[in-house]
Coordinates of N, CA and C in Angstrom, one line a residue:
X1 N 9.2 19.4 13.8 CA 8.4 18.3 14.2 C 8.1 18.4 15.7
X2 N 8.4 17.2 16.5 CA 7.6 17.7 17.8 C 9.1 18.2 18.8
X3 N 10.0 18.8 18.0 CA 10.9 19.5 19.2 C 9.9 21.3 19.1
X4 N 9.8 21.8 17.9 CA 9.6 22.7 17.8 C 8.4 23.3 18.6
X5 N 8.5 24.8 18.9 CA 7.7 25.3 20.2 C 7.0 26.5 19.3
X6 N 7.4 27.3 17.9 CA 6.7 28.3 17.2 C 5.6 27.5 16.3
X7 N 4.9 28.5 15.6 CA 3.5 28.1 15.6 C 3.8 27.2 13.8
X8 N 3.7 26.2 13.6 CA 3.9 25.6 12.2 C 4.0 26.2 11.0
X9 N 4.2 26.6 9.9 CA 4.2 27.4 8.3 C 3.1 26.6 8.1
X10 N 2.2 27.4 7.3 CA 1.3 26.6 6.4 C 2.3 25.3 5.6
X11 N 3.0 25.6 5.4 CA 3.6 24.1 4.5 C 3.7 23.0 5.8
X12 N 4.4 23.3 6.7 CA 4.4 22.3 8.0 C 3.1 21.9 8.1
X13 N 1.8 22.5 8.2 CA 0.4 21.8 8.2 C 0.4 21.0 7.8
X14 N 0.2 21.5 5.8 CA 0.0 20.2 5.0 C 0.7 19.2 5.6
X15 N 2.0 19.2 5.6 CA 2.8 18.1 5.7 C 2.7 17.0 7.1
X16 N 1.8 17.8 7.5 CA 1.5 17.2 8.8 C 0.0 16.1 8.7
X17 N -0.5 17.4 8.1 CA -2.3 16.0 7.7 C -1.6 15.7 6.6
X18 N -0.8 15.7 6.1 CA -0.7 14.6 4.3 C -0.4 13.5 5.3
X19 N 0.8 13.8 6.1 CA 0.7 12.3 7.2 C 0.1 11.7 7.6
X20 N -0.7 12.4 8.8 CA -1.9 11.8 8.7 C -2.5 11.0 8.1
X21 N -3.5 11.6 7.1 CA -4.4 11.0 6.0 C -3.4 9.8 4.9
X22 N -2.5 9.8 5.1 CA -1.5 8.9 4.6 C -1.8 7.9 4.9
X23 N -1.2 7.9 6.5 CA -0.8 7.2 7.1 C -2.4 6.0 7.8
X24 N -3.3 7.0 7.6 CA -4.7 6.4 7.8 C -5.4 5.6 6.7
X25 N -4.8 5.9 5.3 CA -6.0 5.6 4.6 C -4.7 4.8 2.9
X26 N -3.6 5.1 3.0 CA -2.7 4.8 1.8 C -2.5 6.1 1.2
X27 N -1.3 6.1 0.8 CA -0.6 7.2 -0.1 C -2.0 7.4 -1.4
X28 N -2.5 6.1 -1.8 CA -3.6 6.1 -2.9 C -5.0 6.8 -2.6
X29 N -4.8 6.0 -1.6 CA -6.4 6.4 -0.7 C -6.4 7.9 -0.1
X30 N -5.8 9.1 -0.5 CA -6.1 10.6 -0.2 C -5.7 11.1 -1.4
X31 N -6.6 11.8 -1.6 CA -6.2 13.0 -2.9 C -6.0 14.3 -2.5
X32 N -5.8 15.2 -3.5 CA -4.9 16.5 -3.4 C -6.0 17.5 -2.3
X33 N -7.2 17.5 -2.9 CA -8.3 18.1 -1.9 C -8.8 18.1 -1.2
X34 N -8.2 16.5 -0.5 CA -8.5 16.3 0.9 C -7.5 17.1 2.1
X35 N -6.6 16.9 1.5 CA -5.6 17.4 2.4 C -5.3 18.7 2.0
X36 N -5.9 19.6 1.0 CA -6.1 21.0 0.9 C -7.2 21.7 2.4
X37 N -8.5 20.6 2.4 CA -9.5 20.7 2.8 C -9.3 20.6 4.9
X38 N -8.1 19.4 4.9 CA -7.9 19.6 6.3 C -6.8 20.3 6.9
X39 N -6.3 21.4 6.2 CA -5.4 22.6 6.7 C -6.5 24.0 5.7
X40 N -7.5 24.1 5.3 CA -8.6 24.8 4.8 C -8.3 25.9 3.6
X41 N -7.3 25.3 2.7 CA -7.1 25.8 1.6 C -7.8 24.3 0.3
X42 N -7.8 25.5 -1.0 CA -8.3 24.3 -1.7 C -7.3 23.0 -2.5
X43 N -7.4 21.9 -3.0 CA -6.5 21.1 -3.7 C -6.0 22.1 -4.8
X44 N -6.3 22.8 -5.1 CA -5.4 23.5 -6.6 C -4.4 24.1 -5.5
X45 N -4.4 25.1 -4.3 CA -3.9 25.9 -3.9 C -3.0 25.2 -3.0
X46 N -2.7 23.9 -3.0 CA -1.6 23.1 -2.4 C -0.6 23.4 -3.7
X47 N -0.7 23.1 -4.4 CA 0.7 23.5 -5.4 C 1.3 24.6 -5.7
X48 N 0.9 25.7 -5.0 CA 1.6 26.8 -4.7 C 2.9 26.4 -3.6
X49 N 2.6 25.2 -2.8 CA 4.0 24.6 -1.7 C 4.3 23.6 -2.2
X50 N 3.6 22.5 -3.0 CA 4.4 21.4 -3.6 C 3.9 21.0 -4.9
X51 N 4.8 19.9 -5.6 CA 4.1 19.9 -6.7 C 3.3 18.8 -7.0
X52 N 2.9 18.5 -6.1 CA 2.0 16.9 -5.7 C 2.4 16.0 -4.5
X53 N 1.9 15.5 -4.6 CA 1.9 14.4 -3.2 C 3.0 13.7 -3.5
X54 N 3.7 12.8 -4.4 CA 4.5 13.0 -4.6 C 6.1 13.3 -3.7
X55 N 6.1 14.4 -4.0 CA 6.8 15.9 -3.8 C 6.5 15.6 -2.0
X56 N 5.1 15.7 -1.7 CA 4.9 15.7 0.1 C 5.1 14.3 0.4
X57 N 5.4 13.4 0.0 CA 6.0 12.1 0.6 C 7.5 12.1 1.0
X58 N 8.4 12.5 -0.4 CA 9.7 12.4 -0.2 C 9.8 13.7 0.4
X59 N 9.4 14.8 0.9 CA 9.6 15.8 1.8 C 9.7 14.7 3.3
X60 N 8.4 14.8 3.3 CA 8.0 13.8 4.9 C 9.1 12.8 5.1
X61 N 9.6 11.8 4.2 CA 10.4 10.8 4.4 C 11.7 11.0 4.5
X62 N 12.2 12.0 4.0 CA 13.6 12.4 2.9 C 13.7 13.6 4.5
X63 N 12.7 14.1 5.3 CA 12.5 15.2 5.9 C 12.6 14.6 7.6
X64 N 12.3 13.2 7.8 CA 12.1 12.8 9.1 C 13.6 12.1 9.6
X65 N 14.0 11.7 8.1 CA 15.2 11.0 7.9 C 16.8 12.0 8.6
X66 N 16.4 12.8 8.0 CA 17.6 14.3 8.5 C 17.4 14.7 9.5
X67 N 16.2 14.8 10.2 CA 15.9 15.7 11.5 C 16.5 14.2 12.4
X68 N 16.6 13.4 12.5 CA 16.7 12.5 13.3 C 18.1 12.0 13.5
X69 N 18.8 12.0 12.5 CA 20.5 12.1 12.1 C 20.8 13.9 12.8
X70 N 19.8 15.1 12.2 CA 20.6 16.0 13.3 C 20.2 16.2 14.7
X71 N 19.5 15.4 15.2 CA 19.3 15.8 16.3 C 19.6 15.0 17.0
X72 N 20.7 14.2 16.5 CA 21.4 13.1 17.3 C 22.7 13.4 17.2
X73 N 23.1 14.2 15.8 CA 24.7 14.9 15.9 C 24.6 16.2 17.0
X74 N 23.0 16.4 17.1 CA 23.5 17.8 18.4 C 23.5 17.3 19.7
X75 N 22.8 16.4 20.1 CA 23.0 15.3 21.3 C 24.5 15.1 21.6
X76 N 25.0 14.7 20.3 CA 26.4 14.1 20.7 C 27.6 15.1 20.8
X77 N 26.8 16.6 20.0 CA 28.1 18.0 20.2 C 28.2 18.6 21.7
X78 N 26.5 18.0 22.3 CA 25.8 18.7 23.3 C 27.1 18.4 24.7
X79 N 27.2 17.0 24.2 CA 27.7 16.2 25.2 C 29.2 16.4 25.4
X80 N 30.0 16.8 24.3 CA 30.8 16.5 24.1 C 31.6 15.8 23.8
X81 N 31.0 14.9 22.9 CA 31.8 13.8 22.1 C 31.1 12.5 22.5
X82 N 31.8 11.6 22.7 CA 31.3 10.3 23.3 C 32.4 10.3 25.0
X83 N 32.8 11.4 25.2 CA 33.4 11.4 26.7 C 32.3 10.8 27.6
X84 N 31.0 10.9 28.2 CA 29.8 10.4 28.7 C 29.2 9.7 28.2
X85 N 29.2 8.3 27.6 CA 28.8 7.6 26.8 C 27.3 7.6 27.4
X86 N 27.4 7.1 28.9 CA 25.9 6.4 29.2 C 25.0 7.8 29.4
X87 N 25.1 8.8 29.8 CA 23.8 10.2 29.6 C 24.0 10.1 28.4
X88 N 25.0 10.2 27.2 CA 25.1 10.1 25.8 C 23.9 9.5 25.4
X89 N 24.1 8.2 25.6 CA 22.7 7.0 25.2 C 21.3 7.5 25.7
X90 N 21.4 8.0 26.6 CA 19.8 7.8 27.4 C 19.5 9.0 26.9
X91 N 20.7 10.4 26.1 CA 19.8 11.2 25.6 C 19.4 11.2 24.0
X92 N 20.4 9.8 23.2 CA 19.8 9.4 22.2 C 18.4 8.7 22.0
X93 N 18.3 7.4 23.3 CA 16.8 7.0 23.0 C 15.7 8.1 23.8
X94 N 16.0 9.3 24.6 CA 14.9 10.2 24.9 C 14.5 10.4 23.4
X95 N 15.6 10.8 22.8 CA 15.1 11.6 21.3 C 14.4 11.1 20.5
X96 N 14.5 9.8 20.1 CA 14.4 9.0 19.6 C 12.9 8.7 19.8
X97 N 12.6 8.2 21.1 CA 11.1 8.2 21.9 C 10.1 9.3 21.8
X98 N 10.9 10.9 21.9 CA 9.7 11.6 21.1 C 9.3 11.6 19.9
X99 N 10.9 11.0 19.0 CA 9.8 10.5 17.4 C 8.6 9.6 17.6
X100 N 9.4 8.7 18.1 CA 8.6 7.4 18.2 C 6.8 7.8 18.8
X101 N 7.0 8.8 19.7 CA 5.3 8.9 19.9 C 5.0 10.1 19.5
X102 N 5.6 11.1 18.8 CA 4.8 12.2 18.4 C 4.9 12.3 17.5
X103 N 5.4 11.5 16.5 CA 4.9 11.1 15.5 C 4.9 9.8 14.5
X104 N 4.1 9.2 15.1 CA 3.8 8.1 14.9 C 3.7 7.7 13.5
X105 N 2.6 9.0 12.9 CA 1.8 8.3 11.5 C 2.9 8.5 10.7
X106 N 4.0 9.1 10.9 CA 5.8 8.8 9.8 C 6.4 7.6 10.1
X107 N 6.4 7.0 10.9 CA 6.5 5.6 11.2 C 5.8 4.5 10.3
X108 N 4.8 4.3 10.4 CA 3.9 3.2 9.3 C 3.6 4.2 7.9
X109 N 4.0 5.5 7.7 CA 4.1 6.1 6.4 C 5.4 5.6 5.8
X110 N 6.8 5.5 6.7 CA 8.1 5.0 6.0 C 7.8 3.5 6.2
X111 N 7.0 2.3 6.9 CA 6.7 1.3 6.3 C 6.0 0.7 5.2
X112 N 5.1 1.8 4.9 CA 3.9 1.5 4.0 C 4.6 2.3 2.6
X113 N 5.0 3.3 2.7 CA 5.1 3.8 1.7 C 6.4 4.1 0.7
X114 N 7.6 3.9 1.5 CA 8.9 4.1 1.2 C 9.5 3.7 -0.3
X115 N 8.8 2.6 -0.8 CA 9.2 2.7 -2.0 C 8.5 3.1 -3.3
X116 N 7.4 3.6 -2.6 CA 7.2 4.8 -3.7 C 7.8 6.3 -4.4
X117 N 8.9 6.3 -3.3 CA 9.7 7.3 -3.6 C 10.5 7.1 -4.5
X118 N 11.0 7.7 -5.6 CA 11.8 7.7 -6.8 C 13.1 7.6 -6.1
X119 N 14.3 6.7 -7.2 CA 15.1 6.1 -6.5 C 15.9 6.9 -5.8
X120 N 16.4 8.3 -6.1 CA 16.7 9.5 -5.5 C 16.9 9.6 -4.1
X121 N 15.6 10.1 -3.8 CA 15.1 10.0 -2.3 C 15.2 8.7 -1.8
X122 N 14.9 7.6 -2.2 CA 14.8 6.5 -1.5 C 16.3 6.2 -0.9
X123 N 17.4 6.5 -2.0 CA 18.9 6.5 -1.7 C 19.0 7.0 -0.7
X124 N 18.7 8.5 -0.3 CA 19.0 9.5 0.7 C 18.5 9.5 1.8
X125 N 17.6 8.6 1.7 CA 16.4 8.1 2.8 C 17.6 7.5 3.6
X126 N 18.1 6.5 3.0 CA 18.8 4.9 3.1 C 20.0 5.4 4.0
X127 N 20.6 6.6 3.1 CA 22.4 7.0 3.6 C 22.2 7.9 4.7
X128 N 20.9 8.4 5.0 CA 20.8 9.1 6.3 C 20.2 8.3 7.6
X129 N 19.6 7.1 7.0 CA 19.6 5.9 7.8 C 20.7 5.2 8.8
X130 N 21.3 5.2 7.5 CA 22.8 4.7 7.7 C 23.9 5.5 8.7
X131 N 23.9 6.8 8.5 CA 24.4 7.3 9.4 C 24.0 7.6 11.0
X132 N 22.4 7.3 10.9 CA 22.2 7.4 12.0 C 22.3 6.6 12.9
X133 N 22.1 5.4 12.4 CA 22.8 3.8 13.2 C 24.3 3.7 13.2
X134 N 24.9 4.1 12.3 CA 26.2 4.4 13.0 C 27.1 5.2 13.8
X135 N 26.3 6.3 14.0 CA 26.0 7.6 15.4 C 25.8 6.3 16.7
X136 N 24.8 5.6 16.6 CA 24.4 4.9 17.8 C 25.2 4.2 17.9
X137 N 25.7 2.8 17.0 CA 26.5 2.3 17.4 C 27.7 2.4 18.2
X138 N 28.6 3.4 17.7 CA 29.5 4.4 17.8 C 29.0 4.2 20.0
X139 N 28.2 4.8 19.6 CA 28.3 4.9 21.7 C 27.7 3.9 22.6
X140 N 26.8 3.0 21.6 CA 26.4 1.7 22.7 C 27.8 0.8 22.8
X141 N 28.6 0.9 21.7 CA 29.7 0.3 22.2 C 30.9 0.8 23.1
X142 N 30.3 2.2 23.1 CA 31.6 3.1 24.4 C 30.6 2.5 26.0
X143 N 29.1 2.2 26.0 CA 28.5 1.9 27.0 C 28.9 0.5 27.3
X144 N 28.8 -0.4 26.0 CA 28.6 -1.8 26.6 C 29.6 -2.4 25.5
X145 N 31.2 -2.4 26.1 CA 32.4 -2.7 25.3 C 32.2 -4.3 24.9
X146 N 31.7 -4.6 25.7 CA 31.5 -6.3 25.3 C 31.0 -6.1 24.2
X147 N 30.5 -5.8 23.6 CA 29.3 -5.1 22.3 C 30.7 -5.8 21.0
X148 N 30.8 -6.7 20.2 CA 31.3 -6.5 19.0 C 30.7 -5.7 18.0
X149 N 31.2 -4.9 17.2 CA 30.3 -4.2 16.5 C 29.3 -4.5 15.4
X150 N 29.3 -5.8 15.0 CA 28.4 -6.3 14.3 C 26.8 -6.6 15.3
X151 N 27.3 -6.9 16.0 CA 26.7 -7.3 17.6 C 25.7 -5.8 18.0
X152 N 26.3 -5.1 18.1 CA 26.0 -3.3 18.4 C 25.1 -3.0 17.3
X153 N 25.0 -3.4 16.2 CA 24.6 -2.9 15.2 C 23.6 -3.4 14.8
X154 N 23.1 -4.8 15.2 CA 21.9 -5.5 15.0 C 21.1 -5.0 16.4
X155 N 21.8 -4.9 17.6 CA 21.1 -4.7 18.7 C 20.4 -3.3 18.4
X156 N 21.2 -2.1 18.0 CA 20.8 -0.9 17.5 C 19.2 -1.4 16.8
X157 N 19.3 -1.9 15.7 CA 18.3 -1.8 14.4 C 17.1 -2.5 15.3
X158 N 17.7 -3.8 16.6 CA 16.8 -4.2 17.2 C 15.9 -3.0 18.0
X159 N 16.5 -2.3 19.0 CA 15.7 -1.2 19.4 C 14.9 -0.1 18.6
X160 N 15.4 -0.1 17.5 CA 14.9 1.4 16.7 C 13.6 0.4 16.7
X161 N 13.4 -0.9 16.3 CA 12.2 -1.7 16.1 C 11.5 -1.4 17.2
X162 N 12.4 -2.1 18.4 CA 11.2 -1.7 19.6 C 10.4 -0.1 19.6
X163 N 11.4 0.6 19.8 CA 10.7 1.9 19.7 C 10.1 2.5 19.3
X164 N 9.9 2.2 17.4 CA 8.8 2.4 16.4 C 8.0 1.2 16.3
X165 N 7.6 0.7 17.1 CA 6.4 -0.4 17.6 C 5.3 0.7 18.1
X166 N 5.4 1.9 18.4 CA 4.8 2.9 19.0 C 2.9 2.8 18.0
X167 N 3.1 2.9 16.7 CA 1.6 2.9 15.9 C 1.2 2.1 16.2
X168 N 1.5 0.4 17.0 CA 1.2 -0.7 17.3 C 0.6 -1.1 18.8
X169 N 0.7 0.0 19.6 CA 0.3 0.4 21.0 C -1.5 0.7 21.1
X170 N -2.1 1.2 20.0 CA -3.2 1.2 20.1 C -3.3 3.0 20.1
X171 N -4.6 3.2 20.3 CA -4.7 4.9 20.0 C -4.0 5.1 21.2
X172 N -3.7 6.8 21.1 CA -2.6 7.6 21.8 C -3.5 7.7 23.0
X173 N -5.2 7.5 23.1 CA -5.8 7.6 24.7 C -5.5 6.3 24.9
X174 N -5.3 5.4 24.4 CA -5.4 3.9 24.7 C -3.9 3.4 25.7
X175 N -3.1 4.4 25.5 CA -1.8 4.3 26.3 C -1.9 4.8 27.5
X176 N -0.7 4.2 28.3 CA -0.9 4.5 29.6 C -0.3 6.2 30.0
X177 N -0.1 7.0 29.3 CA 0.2 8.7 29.6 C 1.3 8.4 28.8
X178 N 2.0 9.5 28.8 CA 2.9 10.1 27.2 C 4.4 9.7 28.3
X179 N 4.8 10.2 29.5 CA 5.1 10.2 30.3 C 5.4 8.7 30.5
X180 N 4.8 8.2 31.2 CA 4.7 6.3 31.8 C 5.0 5.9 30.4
X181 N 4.9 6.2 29.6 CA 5.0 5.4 28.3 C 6.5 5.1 27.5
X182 N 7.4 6.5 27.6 CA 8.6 7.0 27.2 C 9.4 6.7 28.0
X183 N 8.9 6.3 30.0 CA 9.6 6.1 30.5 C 9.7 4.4 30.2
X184 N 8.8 3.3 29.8 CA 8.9 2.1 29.9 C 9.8 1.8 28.7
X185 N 9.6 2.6 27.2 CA 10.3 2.2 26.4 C 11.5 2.9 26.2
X186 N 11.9 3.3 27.5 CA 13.5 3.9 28.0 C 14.3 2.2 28.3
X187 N 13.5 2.3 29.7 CA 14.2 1.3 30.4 C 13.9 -0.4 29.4
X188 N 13.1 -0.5 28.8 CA 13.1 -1.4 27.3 C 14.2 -1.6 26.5
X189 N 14.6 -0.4 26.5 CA 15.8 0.4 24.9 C 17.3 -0.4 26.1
X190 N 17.2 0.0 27.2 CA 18.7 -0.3 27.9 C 18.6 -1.3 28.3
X191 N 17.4 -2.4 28.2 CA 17.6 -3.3 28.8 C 17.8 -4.6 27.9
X192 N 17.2 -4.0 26.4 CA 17.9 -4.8 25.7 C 19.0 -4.6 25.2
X193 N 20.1 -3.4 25.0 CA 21.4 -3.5 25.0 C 22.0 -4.2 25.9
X194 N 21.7 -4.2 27.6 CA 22.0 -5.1 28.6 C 21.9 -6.6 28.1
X195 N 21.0 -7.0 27.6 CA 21.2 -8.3 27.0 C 21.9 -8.4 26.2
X196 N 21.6 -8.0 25.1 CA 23.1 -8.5 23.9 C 24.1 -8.4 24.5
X197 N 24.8 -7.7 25.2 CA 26.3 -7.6 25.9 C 25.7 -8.9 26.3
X198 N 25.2 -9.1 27.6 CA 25.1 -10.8 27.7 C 24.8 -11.6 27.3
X199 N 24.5 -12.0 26.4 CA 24.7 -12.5 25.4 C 26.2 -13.1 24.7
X200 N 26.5 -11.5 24.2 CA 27.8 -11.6 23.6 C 28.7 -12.6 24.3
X201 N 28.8 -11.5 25.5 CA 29.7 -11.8 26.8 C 29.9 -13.8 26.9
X202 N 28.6 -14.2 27.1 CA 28.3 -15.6 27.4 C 28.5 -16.3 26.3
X203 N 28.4 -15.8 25.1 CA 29.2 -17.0 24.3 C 30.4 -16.5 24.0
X204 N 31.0 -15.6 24.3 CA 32.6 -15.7 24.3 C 33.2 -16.5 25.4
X205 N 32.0 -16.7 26.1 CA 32.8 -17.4 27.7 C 32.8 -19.4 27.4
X206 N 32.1 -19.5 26.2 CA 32.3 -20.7 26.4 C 33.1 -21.4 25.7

């Protein structure tokens, strides 16, 4: 996705405009030969890489879900553990922030479409969800101990919100630069952990 620097597989195409065109028009609203047509093969010759659309949803979904659970377990091997909790954090929400804007149209694809997935994937979707909120939790509370964990855990799901608010920003020229943008919803991400701690903090104090 957008860490990668080599040139995409034809199957990374597809899977790239099936998002797209997904994500613009409904899982219903694209057929097989449009999205043959915008990586320039025909709709029959997409099923030589999958076996329907289908098949390229719970890829995309089942596919965004794992990359983002590993690239938050290599964050945290990168680091060390949780010895550095706060670079820890700030290199989970960087990561996190280039999902959030470079790829957007998987964002309102996993709101719009997610339970179209057979129950399968939809599970796997779910438990690699789950582990990835619990990766985070795990170190907002080595950052902000006042954090009870229940506490840590809603504030987490709270930010992953802010940060996939990203399709909601308007087009990608309509933003203030890629740059100014990752940096605002940095200092966003810590400053509402900063609140829940106070929060917390202030009604344990009364």
């Amino acid at each position: 996705m957008a860490t990668r620097t080599d040139a995409p597989t034809r199957r990374e195409q597809i899977l790239k405009e099936a998002a797209r065109l997904f994500a613009e028009r409904g899982f219903h609203g694209v057929g097989v030969d449009e999205i043959g047509a915008a990586v320039g093969i025909s709709g029959p010759g997409l099923y030589r890489h999958f076996a329907g659309k289908d098949a390229m949803l719970a890829e995309l979904l089942v596919g965004i879900s794992g990359q983002l659970l590993t690239g938050a377990k290599r964050r945290l091997e990168e680091a060390g553990g949780v010895g550095a909790p706060g670079p820890l954090l700030d290199s989970l929400i960087e990561g996190h922030i280039d999902f959030a804007l470079d790829d957007r149209s998987l964002i309102t694809l996993h709101d719009r479409e997610l339970d179209r997935l057979r129950d399968s994937d939809r599970k796997l979707v779910r438990q690699l969800q789950r582990q990835y909120v619990e990766l985070w939790v795990e170190v907002v509370r080595e950052v902000y101990p006042a954090l009870a964990e229940p506490a840590a855990r809603s504030a987490v799901h709270s930010v992953f919100g802010l940060l996939n608010s990203t399709p909601h920003l308007g087009r990608p020229g309509a933003l203030p630069g890629r740059e100014a943008t990752a940096r605002l919803l940095h200092r966003m991400a810590r400053g509402a952990f900063s609140a829940a701690e106070g929060v917390q903090t202030a009604e344990h104090d009364r």
